[in-house]
Coordinates of N, CA and C in Angstrom, one line a residue:
Chain A
G1 N -14.1 3.6 -13.6 CA -14.2 3.4 -11.8 C -13.9 3.8 -11.4
E2 N -13.1 3.6 -9.6 CA -12.7 4.3 -7.8 C -11.0 4.1 -9.0
N3 N -10.5 5.5 -8.8 CA -9.5 6.2 -9.2 C -8.9 7.1 -8.8
V4 N -7.5 7.4 -7.9 CA -6.8 8.4 -7.1 C -6.0 9.1 -8.0
E5 N -6.5 9.7 -7.8 CA -5.0 11.3 -8.6 C -4.2 12.1 -7.9
Q6 N -2.4 11.4 -8.0 CA -1.6 12.0 -7.1 C -1.1 13.4 -8.1
H7 N -1.3 14.4 -7.1 CA -0.1 15.2 -7.8 C 1.1 15.9 -6.7
P8 N 2.1 15.9 -6.6 CA 3.1 16.4 -8.2 C 3.2 14.9 -8.5
S9 N 4.1 14.3 -8.8 CA 5.0 13.6 -9.0 C 6.1 13.0 -8.6
T10 N 7.1 14.2 -8.5 CA 7.8 14.3 -7.6 C 8.1 15.7 -7.7
L11 N 8.7 16.3 -5.9 CA 8.3 17.2 -5.7 C 9.4 17.8 -4.4
S12 N 10.8 18.1 -4.4 CA 12.3 18.4 -4.0 C 12.5 19.8 -3.9
V13 N 12.1 20.0 -2.0 CA 12.2 21.5 -1.2 C 13.5 21.5 -0.3
Q14 N 14.0 22.7 0.1 CA 15.0 23.1 0.7 C 14.6 22.0 2.6
E15 N 15.7 21.7 2.7 CA 15.8 21.6 4.2 C 15.1 22.7 5.2
G16 N 13.7 22.5 5.8 CA 13.2 23.5 6.8 C 11.8 24.3 6.2
D17 N 12.0 23.9 4.5 CA 10.6 24.2 4.2 C 9.3 23.0 4.3
S18 N 8.3 23.3 4.5 CA 6.8 22.9 3.9 C 7.3 22.0 2.7
A19 N 6.2 20.6 2.9 CA 6.3 20.1 1.2 C 4.4 19.6 2.1
V20 N 3.7 20.1 0.6 CA 2.2 19.8 0.5 C 2.4 18.6 -0.8
I21 N 1.7 16.8 -0.7 CA 1.1 16.8 -2.0 C -0.3 16.4 -1.7
K22 N -1.0 16.9 -2.7 CA -2.7 16.3 -3.5 C -2.8 15.0 -3.5
C23 N -3.8 14.4 -3.4 CA -4.9 13.8 -4.6 C -6.2 14.2 -4.2
T24 N -6.9 14.0 -5.5 CA -8.4 13.2 -5.9 C -8.7 11.8 -5.8
Y25 N -9.8 11.8 -5.0 CA -10.7 10.6 -5.7 C -11.6 11.3 -6.9
S26 N -11.6 9.7 -7.2 CA -13.2 9.9 -7.9 C -14.8 9.4 -7.1
D27 N -15.2 9.0 -6.2 CA -16.0 7.5 -5.5 C -16.1 8.2 -3.9
S28 N -17.4 9.4 -4.4 CA -17.5 10.2 -3.2 C -18.0 9.6 -1.9
A29 N -17.9 7.6 -2.1 CA -18.3 7.8 -0.7 C -17.2 7.1 -0.1
S30 N -16.8 7.4 -0.6 CA -15.4 7.2 0.1 C -14.3 7.4 1.4
N31 N -14.7 6.3 2.5 CA -14.6 7.2 3.4 C -13.8 6.9 4.4
Y32 N -12.8 6.9 4.0 CA -10.4 6.9 5.2 C -9.3 7.2 4.0
F33 N -9.0 7.1 4.4 CA -7.5 8.3 3.3 C -6.0 7.7 3.8
P34 N -5.2 7.3 3.6 CA -4.3 6.8 4.2 C -3.1 7.0 3.7
W35 N -1.9 7.7 3.9 CA -0.3 7.8 3.5 C 0.5 7.3 4.2
Y36 N 1.4 6.1 3.2 CA 2.0 6.1 3.3 C 3.6 6.4 3.1
K37 N 4.0 6.4 3.9 CA 5.6 6.7 3.2 C 6.2 5.6 3.3
Q38 N 7.6 5.1 1.5 CA 7.5 4.3 1.4 C 9.4 4.6 1.4
E39 N 9.8 4.3 2.1 CA 11.2 5.1 1.5 C 12.6 3.2 0.9
L40 N 12.9 3.6 -0.2 CA 13.7 3.3 -0.9 C 14.1 1.5 -0.2
G41 N 13.7 0.7 -0.8 CA 14.3 -1.4 -0.4 C 13.0 -1.8 0.7
K42 N 12.1 -0.4 1.2 CA 11.2 -0.6 2.4 C 10.3 -1.3 2.1
R43 N 9.1 -1.0 3.3 CA 7.8 -1.4 2.6 C 7.1 -0.6 3.2
P44 N 6.3 0.4 2.3 CA 5.0 1.5 2.9 C 4.8 1.3 4.6
Q45 N 5.1 2.2 4.8 CA 4.2 2.2 6.6 C 3.8 3.5 6.3
L46 N 2.2 3.4 6.9 CA 1.2 4.1 7.2 C 2.2 5.1 8.3
I47 N 2.3 6.4 8.1 CA 2.2 8.2 8.3 C 1.3 8.4 9.4
I48 N -0.1 8.5 8.2 CA -1.0 9.7 9.2 C -1.8 9.1 7.9
D49 N -3.9 8.8 9.1 CA -4.9 9.1 8.1 C -5.7 9.5 8.3
I50 N -6.8 9.4 7.8 CA -8.0 10.7 8.0 C -9.4 9.6 8.2
R51 N -10.2 9.8 8.7 CA -11.9 9.5 8.6 C -12.5 10.6 7.7
S52 N -13.8 10.1 6.8 CA -13.7 10.5 6.2 C -15.0 11.9 6.8
N53 N -15.6 11.8 8.6 CA -15.7 13.0 9.5 C -15.3 13.1 9.8
V54 N -13.6 13.1 9.5 CA -12.8 14.7 10.1 C -12.1 15.4 8.7
G55 N -12.4 16.7 9.2 CA -11.2 18.1 8.3 C -10.2 17.6 8.5
E56 N -8.9 17.2 9.1 CA -7.7 17.5 9.4 C -7.8 17.0 10.4
K57 N -6.5 16.2 10.5 CA -5.8 15.7 11.7 C -4.2 15.8 11.5
K58 N -3.7 16.4 12.8 CA -1.9 16.6 12.5 C -1.5 15.1 13.7
D59 N -0.6 14.7 13.5 CA 0.2 13.8 13.5 C 2.0 15.2 14.6
Q60 N 2.5 15.6 15.1 CA 3.6 16.4 15.2 C 4.3 17.3 13.5
R61 N 5.0 17.1 13.1 CA 5.7 17.7 11.5 C 4.8 17.7 10.6
I62 N 3.4 16.4 10.4 CA 3.0 15.9 9.9 C 1.5 16.2 9.9
A63 N 0.5 16.8 8.5 CA -0.8 16.7 8.8 C -1.6 16.5 7.4
V64 N -3.1 15.7 7.8 CA -3.7 16.1 6.7 C -5.3 16.8 6.8
T65 N -4.9 17.0 5.6 CA -6.9 18.2 5.4 C -7.1 17.5 4.0
L66 N -8.6 17.4 4.5 CA -9.9 16.2 3.4 C -10.9 17.2 3.1
N67 N -10.8 17.5 2.2 CA -11.8 18.8 2.2 C -13.3 17.8 0.9
K68 N -14.7 16.8 1.5 CA -15.5 16.2 0.4 C -15.6 16.1 -0.4
T69 N -16.0 18.4 -0.7 CA -17.4 18.2 -1.7 C -16.6 18.3 -2.7
A70 N -14.8 18.7 -2.7 CA -14.0 18.9 -3.5 C -13.7 17.6 -4.0
K71 N -13.5 16.3 -3.3 CA -12.7 15.1 -2.7 C -11.5 15.2 -3.5
H72 N -11.2 15.9 -2.5 CA -10.0 16.4 -2.6 C -9.1 16.0 -0.7
F73 N -8.2 15.1 -0.8 CA -7.1 15.8 0.5 C -5.8 16.1 -0.1
S74 N -4.9 15.9 1.7 CA -3.6 17.0 1.2 C -3.1 16.4 2.2
L75 N -1.5 15.8 2.5 CA -0.3 16.1 3.1 C 0.5 17.0 3.3
H76 N 0.5 17.4 4.4 CA 1.5 19.1 4.7 C 2.1 18.3 5.5
I77 N 3.4 18.4 5.0 CA 5.0 18.0 5.8 C 5.5 19.9 5.7
T78 N 5.5 20.2 7.4 CA 6.3 20.9 8.2 C 8.3 21.0 8.8
E79 N 8.6 21.8 8.5 CA 9.9 21.8 9.2 C 10.3 20.5 7.9
T80 N 10.9 20.6 6.7 CA 11.1 19.1 6.7 C 12.7 18.9 6.9
Q81 N 12.6 17.5 7.2 CA 14.4 17.1 7.4 C 14.9 16.4 6.9
P82 N 16.0 16.2 5.8 CA 16.6 14.9 5.2 C 16.2 13.5 5.2
E83 N 15.8 13.2 6.4 CA 14.7 12.0 6.9 C 13.8 12.0 6.1
D84 N 13.0 12.7 5.5 CA 11.0 13.0 4.8 C 11.7 12.5 3.8
S85 N 12.9 12.1 2.9 CA 12.8 11.8 1.6 C 12.5 10.4 1.7
A86 N 11.5 10.4 0.8 CA 11.2 8.7 0.4 C 9.9 9.8 -0.3
V87 N 9.2 8.4 -1.1 CA 8.2 7.9 -2.0 C 6.9 7.8 -0.6
Y88 N 6.1 9.4 -1.3 CA 4.4 9.5 -0.5 C 3.6 8.6 -1.2
F89 N 2.4 7.6 -0.4 CA 1.5 7.1 -1.0 C -0.2 7.7 -0.8
C90 N -0.7 8.8 -1.2 CA -2.0 8.5 -0.3 C -2.5 6.6 -0.9
A91 N -4.0 6.9 -0.6 CA -5.1 5.8 -0.7 C -6.3 6.4 -0.3
A92 N -7.0 5.5 -0.9 CA -8.4 6.0 -0.6 C -9.5 4.6 -0.6
L93 N -10.3 4.4 0.9 CA -10.8 3.1 0.8 C -12.3 3.8 0.7
P94 N -13.1 3.0 -0.7 CA -14.4 3.1 -0.3 C -15.4 1.8 0.2
S95 N -16.3 2.9 0.7 CA -17.9 2.6 1.5 C -18.2 1.6 1.3
G96 N -17.8 0.0 2.2 CA -18.4 -0.9 1.6 C -17.6 -1.9 0.9
T97 N -16.6 -1.5 0.5 CA -15.5 -2.1 0.5 C -14.4 -2.9 0.9
Y98 N -13.5 -3.4 0.6 CA -12.4 -4.4 0.7 C -10.8 -3.5 0.2
K99 N -11.5 -2.9 -1.0 CA -10.3 -2.6 -2.1 C -9.8 -1.4 -2.0
Y100 N -8.7 -1.5 -1.7 CA -8.0 0.6 -0.6 C -7.2 1.3 -2.6
I101 N -7.4 1.8 -3.1 CA -7.4 2.4 -4.8 C -5.7 3.4 -3.7
F102 N -5.0 3.0 -4.8 CA -3.7 4.0 -4.3 C -2.9 5.0 -5.5
G103 N -3.3 6.1 -5.4 CA -2.5 7.1 -5.9 C -1.4 6.6 -5.8
T104 N -0.7 6.7 -7.6 CA 0.8 6.5 -8.2 C 2.2 7.5 -7.6
G105 N 2.3 8.5 -6.4 CA 2.6 7.9 -5.7 C 4.0 9.8 -5.7
T106 N 4.9 10.4 -4.7 CA 5.4 11.4 -5.1 C 6.3 11.1 -3.9
R107 N 7.1 11.2 -5.4 CA 9.2 11.2 -4.6 C 9.7 13.0 -3.7
L108 N 9.7 12.4 -2.9 CA 10.1 13.5 -2.4 C 11.7 13.9 -1.8
K109 N 11.6 15.0 -2.1 CA 13.3 14.8 -2.4 C 14.1 16.5 -1.1
V110 N 14.6 15.8 0.2 CA 14.7 17.4 0.6 C 16.4 17.7 0.6
L111 N 16.4 18.8 0.5 CA 17.9 19.1 0.2 C 18.5 19.6 1.3
A112 N 19.7 19.7 1.7 CA 20.2 19.7 2.8 C 20.5 21.2 2.6
Chain B
N1 N 5.2 -10.4 18.6 CA 4.3 -10.1 17.5 C 4.9 -9.7 16.3
A2 N 5.2 -10.9 15.4 CA 6.2 -10.2 15.0 C 4.8 -9.3 13.5
G3 N 4.0 -9.2 13.5 CA 3.3 -8.4 12.2 C 3.2 -9.8 11.2
V4 N 3.8 -8.7 10.0 CA 3.0 -9.0 8.6 C 4.8 -9.8 8.2
T5 N 4.3 -11.4 8.2 CA 5.7 -11.6 7.7 C 5.5 -12.8 6.3
Q6 N 6.5 -12.7 5.1 CA 7.3 -12.8 4.3 C 7.7 -14.3 4.0
T7 N 8.2 -14.9 2.9 CA 9.1 -15.9 3.0 C 8.5 -16.0 1.6
P8 N 10.1 -16.3 0.0 CA 11.4 -15.4 1.2 C 11.7 -14.4 0.7
K9 N 12.5 -13.8 1.0 CA 12.9 -12.0 1.0 C 13.1 -12.5 -0.9
F10 N 13.9 -12.8 -1.1 CA 14.5 -13.1 -2.5 C 14.3 -14.0 -3.3
R11 N 14.0 -14.2 -4.8 CA 14.3 -15.6 -5.7 C 14.0 -15.2 -7.2
V12 N 15.3 -15.8 -7.2 CA 14.8 -15.6 -9.3 C 14.9 -16.7 -9.6
L13 N 14.0 -17.4 -10.9 CA 13.2 -18.4 -11.1 C 13.9 -18.4 -12.9
K14 N 14.2 -19.2 -13.4 CA 13.5 -19.4 -15.1 C 11.8 -18.6 -15.3
T15 N 11.5 -18.8 -17.0 CA 11.0 -18.8 -16.9 C 10.1 -20.1 -17.0
G16 N 9.0 -19.9 -16.9 CA 8.3 -21.7 -16.8 C 8.2 -22.1 -15.6
Q17 N 8.9 -21.6 -14.0 CA 9.6 -22.2 -13.3 C 7.7 -21.6 -12.5
S18 N 8.4 -22.9 -11.8 CA 6.6 -22.2 -11.1 C 7.8 -21.7 -9.3
M19 N 6.6 -21.0 -8.2 CA 6.6 -20.6 -6.6 C 5.4 -20.6 -6.0
T20 N 5.9 -20.6 -5.1 CA 4.8 -20.1 -3.3 C 5.4 -18.7 -3.1
L21 N 4.8 -18.4 -2.8 CA 5.0 -16.8 -1.7 C 4.3 -17.3 -0.9
L22 N 5.1 -17.1 0.5 CA 4.0 -16.9 1.7 C 3.8 -15.8 2.6
C23 N 2.7 -15.7 2.7 CA 2.6 -14.6 4.0 C 1.7 -14.8 4.8
A24 N 2.7 -14.2 6.8 CA 2.0 -14.8 7.6 C 1.4 -13.9 8.7
Q25 N 0.4 -14.1 8.9 CA 0.9 -12.3 10.1 C -0.1 -13.6 11.4
D26 N 0.7 -12.4 12.8 CA 0.2 -13.1 13.8 C -0.9 -12.4 14.7
M27 N -1.4 -11.3 14.0 CA -2.4 -10.6 14.9 C -4.0 -11.0 14.6
N28 N -4.1 -11.8 13.6 CA -5.7 -12.5 13.6 C -6.4 -11.3 12.6
H29 N -5.2 -10.7 11.7 CA -6.7 -10.4 11.5 C -7.4 -10.8 10.1
E30 N -8.1 -9.9 9.9 CA -9.7 -11.0 8.4 C -8.8 -10.7 7.8
Y31 N -8.6 -9.6 6.7 CA -8.6 -9.5 5.2 C -6.9 -9.5 5.2
M32 N -6.5 -9.6 4.0 CA -5.3 -9.8 3.3 C -5.5 -10.0 2.0
Y33 N -4.0 -8.8 1.9 CA -4.0 -8.6 -0.1 C -2.7 -9.5 0.1
W34 N -2.6 -9.1 -1.5 CA -1.3 -9.0 -2.3 C -1.3 -8.1 -3.4
Y35 N -0.1 -6.9 -3.1 CA 0.3 -6.3 -4.2 C 1.7 -6.3 -5.1
R36 N 2.1 -5.9 -6.4 CA 3.1 -6.4 -6.7 C 3.0 -4.7 -7.2
Q37 N 4.5 -4.5 -6.4 CA 5.4 -3.1 -7.3 C 6.2 -2.7 -7.9
D38 N 6.1 -2.6 -9.3 CA 7.3 -3.0 -10.3 C 7.7 -0.8 -10.3
P39 N 9.2 -1.2 -10.8 CA 10.3 -0.2 -10.7 C 9.1 1.4 -10.9
G40 N 10.0 2.3 -9.4 CA 9.2 3.5 -9.7 C 7.4 3.6 -10.3
M41 N 6.7 2.2 -9.7 CA 5.2 2.3 -9.8 C 4.8 2.3 -8.6
G42 N 2.8 2.4 -8.4 CA 2.8 2.2 -7.4 C 2.1 1.1 -7.4
L43 N 1.2 0.3 -6.4 CA 1.3 -0.2 -6.0 C -0.3 -0.6 -6.5
R44 N -0.4 -2.6 -7.0 CA -1.5 -3.0 -7.8 C -1.8 -4.1 -6.9
L45 N -3.1 -4.0 -7.1 CA -3.9 -5.5 -6.5 C -3.9 -6.3 -7.7
I46 N -3.2 -7.4 -6.1 CA -3.4 -8.8 -7.4 C -4.3 -9.3 -7.0
H47 N -4.4 -10.1 -6.2 CA -5.7 -11.3 -5.7 C -5.8 -10.4 -3.5
Y48 N -7.1 -10.8 -3.3 CA -7.4 -10.4 -1.6 C -8.1 -11.8 -1.5
S49 N -8.7 -11.7 0.5 CA -8.9 -12.6 1.6 C -9.8 -12.1 1.8
V50 N -10.6 -12.0 2.8 CA -11.6 -11.3 3.7 C -12.1 -12.3 4.5
G51 N -11.2 -13.1 4.0 CA -11.6 -14.2 5.7 C -10.9 -16.0 4.9
E52 N -10.7 -16.5 6.2 CA -10.2 -17.8 5.7 C -11.6 -18.8 4.8
G53 N -10.3 -18.9 4.3 CA -11.7 -19.8 2.7 C -12.0 -19.0 1.7
T54 N -11.5 -17.6 1.8 CA -12.1 -16.9 0.0 C -11.1 -15.9 -0.1
T55 N -11.7 -16.0 -1.4 CA -10.9 -15.2 -1.6 C -10.9 -15.0 -2.6
A56 N -10.6 -13.1 -3.8 CA -10.7 -11.9 -4.6 C -10.0 -12.5 -5.6
K57 N -10.7 -12.1 -6.6 CA -9.2 -11.3 -7.8 C -9.5 -9.2 -7.2
G58 N -8.2 -9.0 -8.3 CA -8.0 -7.8 -8.0 C -7.7 -7.4 -9.3
E59 N -7.0 -6.3 -9.0 CA -6.7 -5.3 -10.3 C -5.9 -6.5 -11.4
V60 N -5.4 -6.9 -11.3 CA -3.6 -7.6 -12.2 C -3.9 -8.9 -11.5
P61 N -5.0 -9.3 -12.2 CA -4.9 -11.6 -11.3 C -4.3 -12.3 -12.1
D62 N -4.4 -11.8 -13.8 CA -4.1 -12.9 -14.2 C -2.5 -13.7 -14.3
G63 N -2.3 -14.4 -14.7 CA -1.2 -15.0 -14.0 C -0.4 -15.7 -12.9
Y64 N -1.4 -15.4 -12.0 CA -1.3 -16.2 -10.4 C -2.5 -16.6 -9.5
N65 N -2.1 -17.2 -9.0 CA -3.4 -17.6 -8.1 C -3.1 -18.0 -6.3
V66 N -4.3 -17.8 -5.4 CA -4.1 -17.5 -4.2 C -4.3 -18.6 -3.4
S67 N -4.2 -19.0 -2.0 CA -5.1 -20.0 -1.0 C -4.9 -19.4 0.1
R68 N -6.1 -19.3 0.9 CA -6.1 -19.1 2.2 C -6.9 -19.9 3.2
L69 N -5.9 -20.9 3.2 CA -6.5 -22.6 4.0 C -6.4 -22.2 5.4
K70 N -5.8 -20.7 5.9 CA -5.6 -20.7 7.8 C -5.7 -19.5 7.9
K71 N -6.4 -18.9 8.5 CA -6.5 -17.2 9.1 C -5.5 -16.6 8.8
Q72 N -4.0 -16.8 9.8 CA -3.2 -16.0 9.3 C -2.2 -16.2 8.1
N73 N -2.6 -17.0 7.1 CA -1.6 -17.1 6.4 C -2.3 -16.8 4.4
F74 N -1.7 -16.6 3.9 CA -2.2 -16.7 2.5 C -0.8 -16.5 1.6
L75 N -1.0 -17.2 0.8 CA -0.2 -17.7 0.0 C -0.1 -17.2 -1.6
L76 N 0.4 -17.1 -2.6 CA -0.1 -16.8 -3.8 C 1.8 -17.2 -4.8
G77 N 0.7 -18.2 -5.6 CA 1.2 -19.1 -6.9 C 1.3 -18.2 -7.8
L78 N 2.6 -18.9 -8.5 CA 2.4 -18.6 -10.3 C 2.9 -19.6 -10.9
E79 N 2.5 -20.1 -11.4 CA 2.5 -21.4 -11.7 C 3.7 -21.9 -12.9
S80 N 3.5 -20.5 -13.4 CA 4.5 -20.5 -15.1 C 4.8 -19.3 -15.0
A81 N 6.1 -19.0 -14.6 CA 6.4 -16.9 -14.3 C 7.0 -17.0 -15.2
A82 N 6.5 -15.9 -16.1 CA 7.1 -15.1 -17.2 C 7.6 -13.9 -16.7
P83 N 9.1 -13.7 -17.6 CA 9.4 -12.0 -17.7 C 8.7 -10.7 -16.1
S84 N 7.8 -11.1 -17.1 CA 6.8 -9.7 -17.0 C 6.2 -9.5 -15.5
Q85 N 6.7 -11.0 -15.0 CA 6.4 -10.8 -12.8 C 7.1 -10.7 -12.2
T86 N 8.3 -9.7 -12.9 CA 9.9 -9.6 -11.8 C 8.8 -8.0 -11.2
S87 N 9.2 -8.6 -10.5 CA 8.4 -7.0 -10.0 C 8.9 -7.2 -7.7
V88 N 9.0 -7.0 -6.9 CA 8.3 -6.7 -5.9 C 7.1 -6.9 -5.2
Y89 N 7.0 -8.0 -4.6 CA 5.6 -8.6 -4.2 C 5.0 -8.5 -3.3
F90 N 4.2 -7.5 -1.9 CA 3.9 -7.7 -1.3 C 2.9 -7.7 -0.2
C91 N 2.4 -7.7 0.3 CA 1.0 -8.7 1.7 C 1.2 -7.5 2.7
A92 N -0.3 -7.5 2.4 CA -0.2 -6.6 3.5 C -1.8 -6.9 4.5
S93 N -2.0 -6.7 5.4 CA -3.5 -7.0 6.2 C -4.3 -6.3 6.7
R94 N -5.2 -6.1 7.2 CA -6.0 -5.0 8.4 C -7.2 -6.2 8.6
N95 N -7.4 -6.1 9.8 CA -8.4 -6.7 10.9 C -9.6 -5.8 10.3
S96 N -10.9 -6.9 10.9 CA -12.9 -5.3 10.3 C -12.9 -5.5 11.0
G97 N -14.0 -4.8 11.3 CA -14.6 -3.9 12.4 C -14.0 -2.4 11.1
G98 N -14.4 -1.9 12.2 CA -14.3 -0.4 12.3 C -12.8 0.1 12.2
V99 N -11.5 -0.8 12.5 CA -10.3 -0.7 12.5 C -10.1 -1.2 10.1
W100 N -9.4 0.5 9.4 CA -9.3 0.3 8.5 C -7.5 0.7 7.8
E101 N -6.8 0.9 9.1 CA -5.3 0.7 9.1 C -5.0 -0.8 8.7
Q102 N -4.4 -0.6 7.1 CA -3.8 -1.6 5.9 C -2.3 -1.5 6.8
L103 N -1.9 -2.7 7.3 CA -0.4 -2.8 7.0 C 0.9 -4.4 6.4
F104 N 1.6 -3.7 6.5 CA 1.9 -4.0 4.7 C 3.6 -5.2 5.9
G105 N 3.9 -6.2 4.8 CA 4.7 -7.4 5.0 C 6.5 -6.1 4.3
P106 N 7.2 -7.1 4.7 CA 9.0 -6.8 3.9 C 9.1 -6.9 2.9
G107 N 7.7 -7.4 2.1 CA 8.3 -7.3 0.6 C 9.0 -9.4 0.4
T108 N 8.9 -9.2 -1.3 CA 9.8 -10.1 -1.7 C 10.1 -9.6 -2.9
R109 N 11.6 -9.9 -3.4 CA 11.9 -9.3 -5.4 C 11.9 -10.4 -5.6
L110 N 11.1 -11.1 -6.2 CA 11.5 -11.9 -7.1 C 11.5 -11.2 -8.7
T111 N 13.1 -11.9 -9.4 CA 13.2 -11.9 -10.4 C 12.5 -13.3 -11.5
V112 N 12.2 -13.1 -12.9 CA 11.8 -14.3 -13.6 C 12.9 -13.7 -15.0
L113 N 13.8 -14.8 -14.7 CA 15.0 -14.9 -16.3 C 14.3 -16.0 -17.4

């Protein structure tokens, strides 16, 4: 069945450094790829998303890249700050379906 | 515009008790979802609905029932709660058409003793 693999499961970076989280999806028909940030005890919040007809999207310090041939997409956070510490989830939405396939999450810790 | 709201925020049940979790959205979204999230884990889809009066099973539907009698509400029922259903439950909704952004509610923390 459809699957999204997310790596790494934990990531520690120094404040100011960059962080990269990678996801690989199995269903080549997937056409929408959101990224969620979940702080402790809070709801997942959409931080950026990308559609299959776009290769890269940026929003200030965060960016997402998509490689449809390799079926993987990545979240890039530059100039990390302590408030970026959270769990990040990737997801994929296969075309013609209603169900999002979520990755298992990456716990990011930004060290001051 | 309250977005997606969930009632209650917290609940403690004894094994065998029943309860209903309510999800409401005021954005006129067609699609609604119920997920559970266990400690340190990802999101698993329980049930979803693609419109008023429709429901469908997700990844982990056993032990749960749902109803969507009104477009703005999606109810999740536990008929006979078990300790394995201790979890945080999130509701989410999204619009139909070309809008794929899924918005989450604040969650309900359920403990079954």
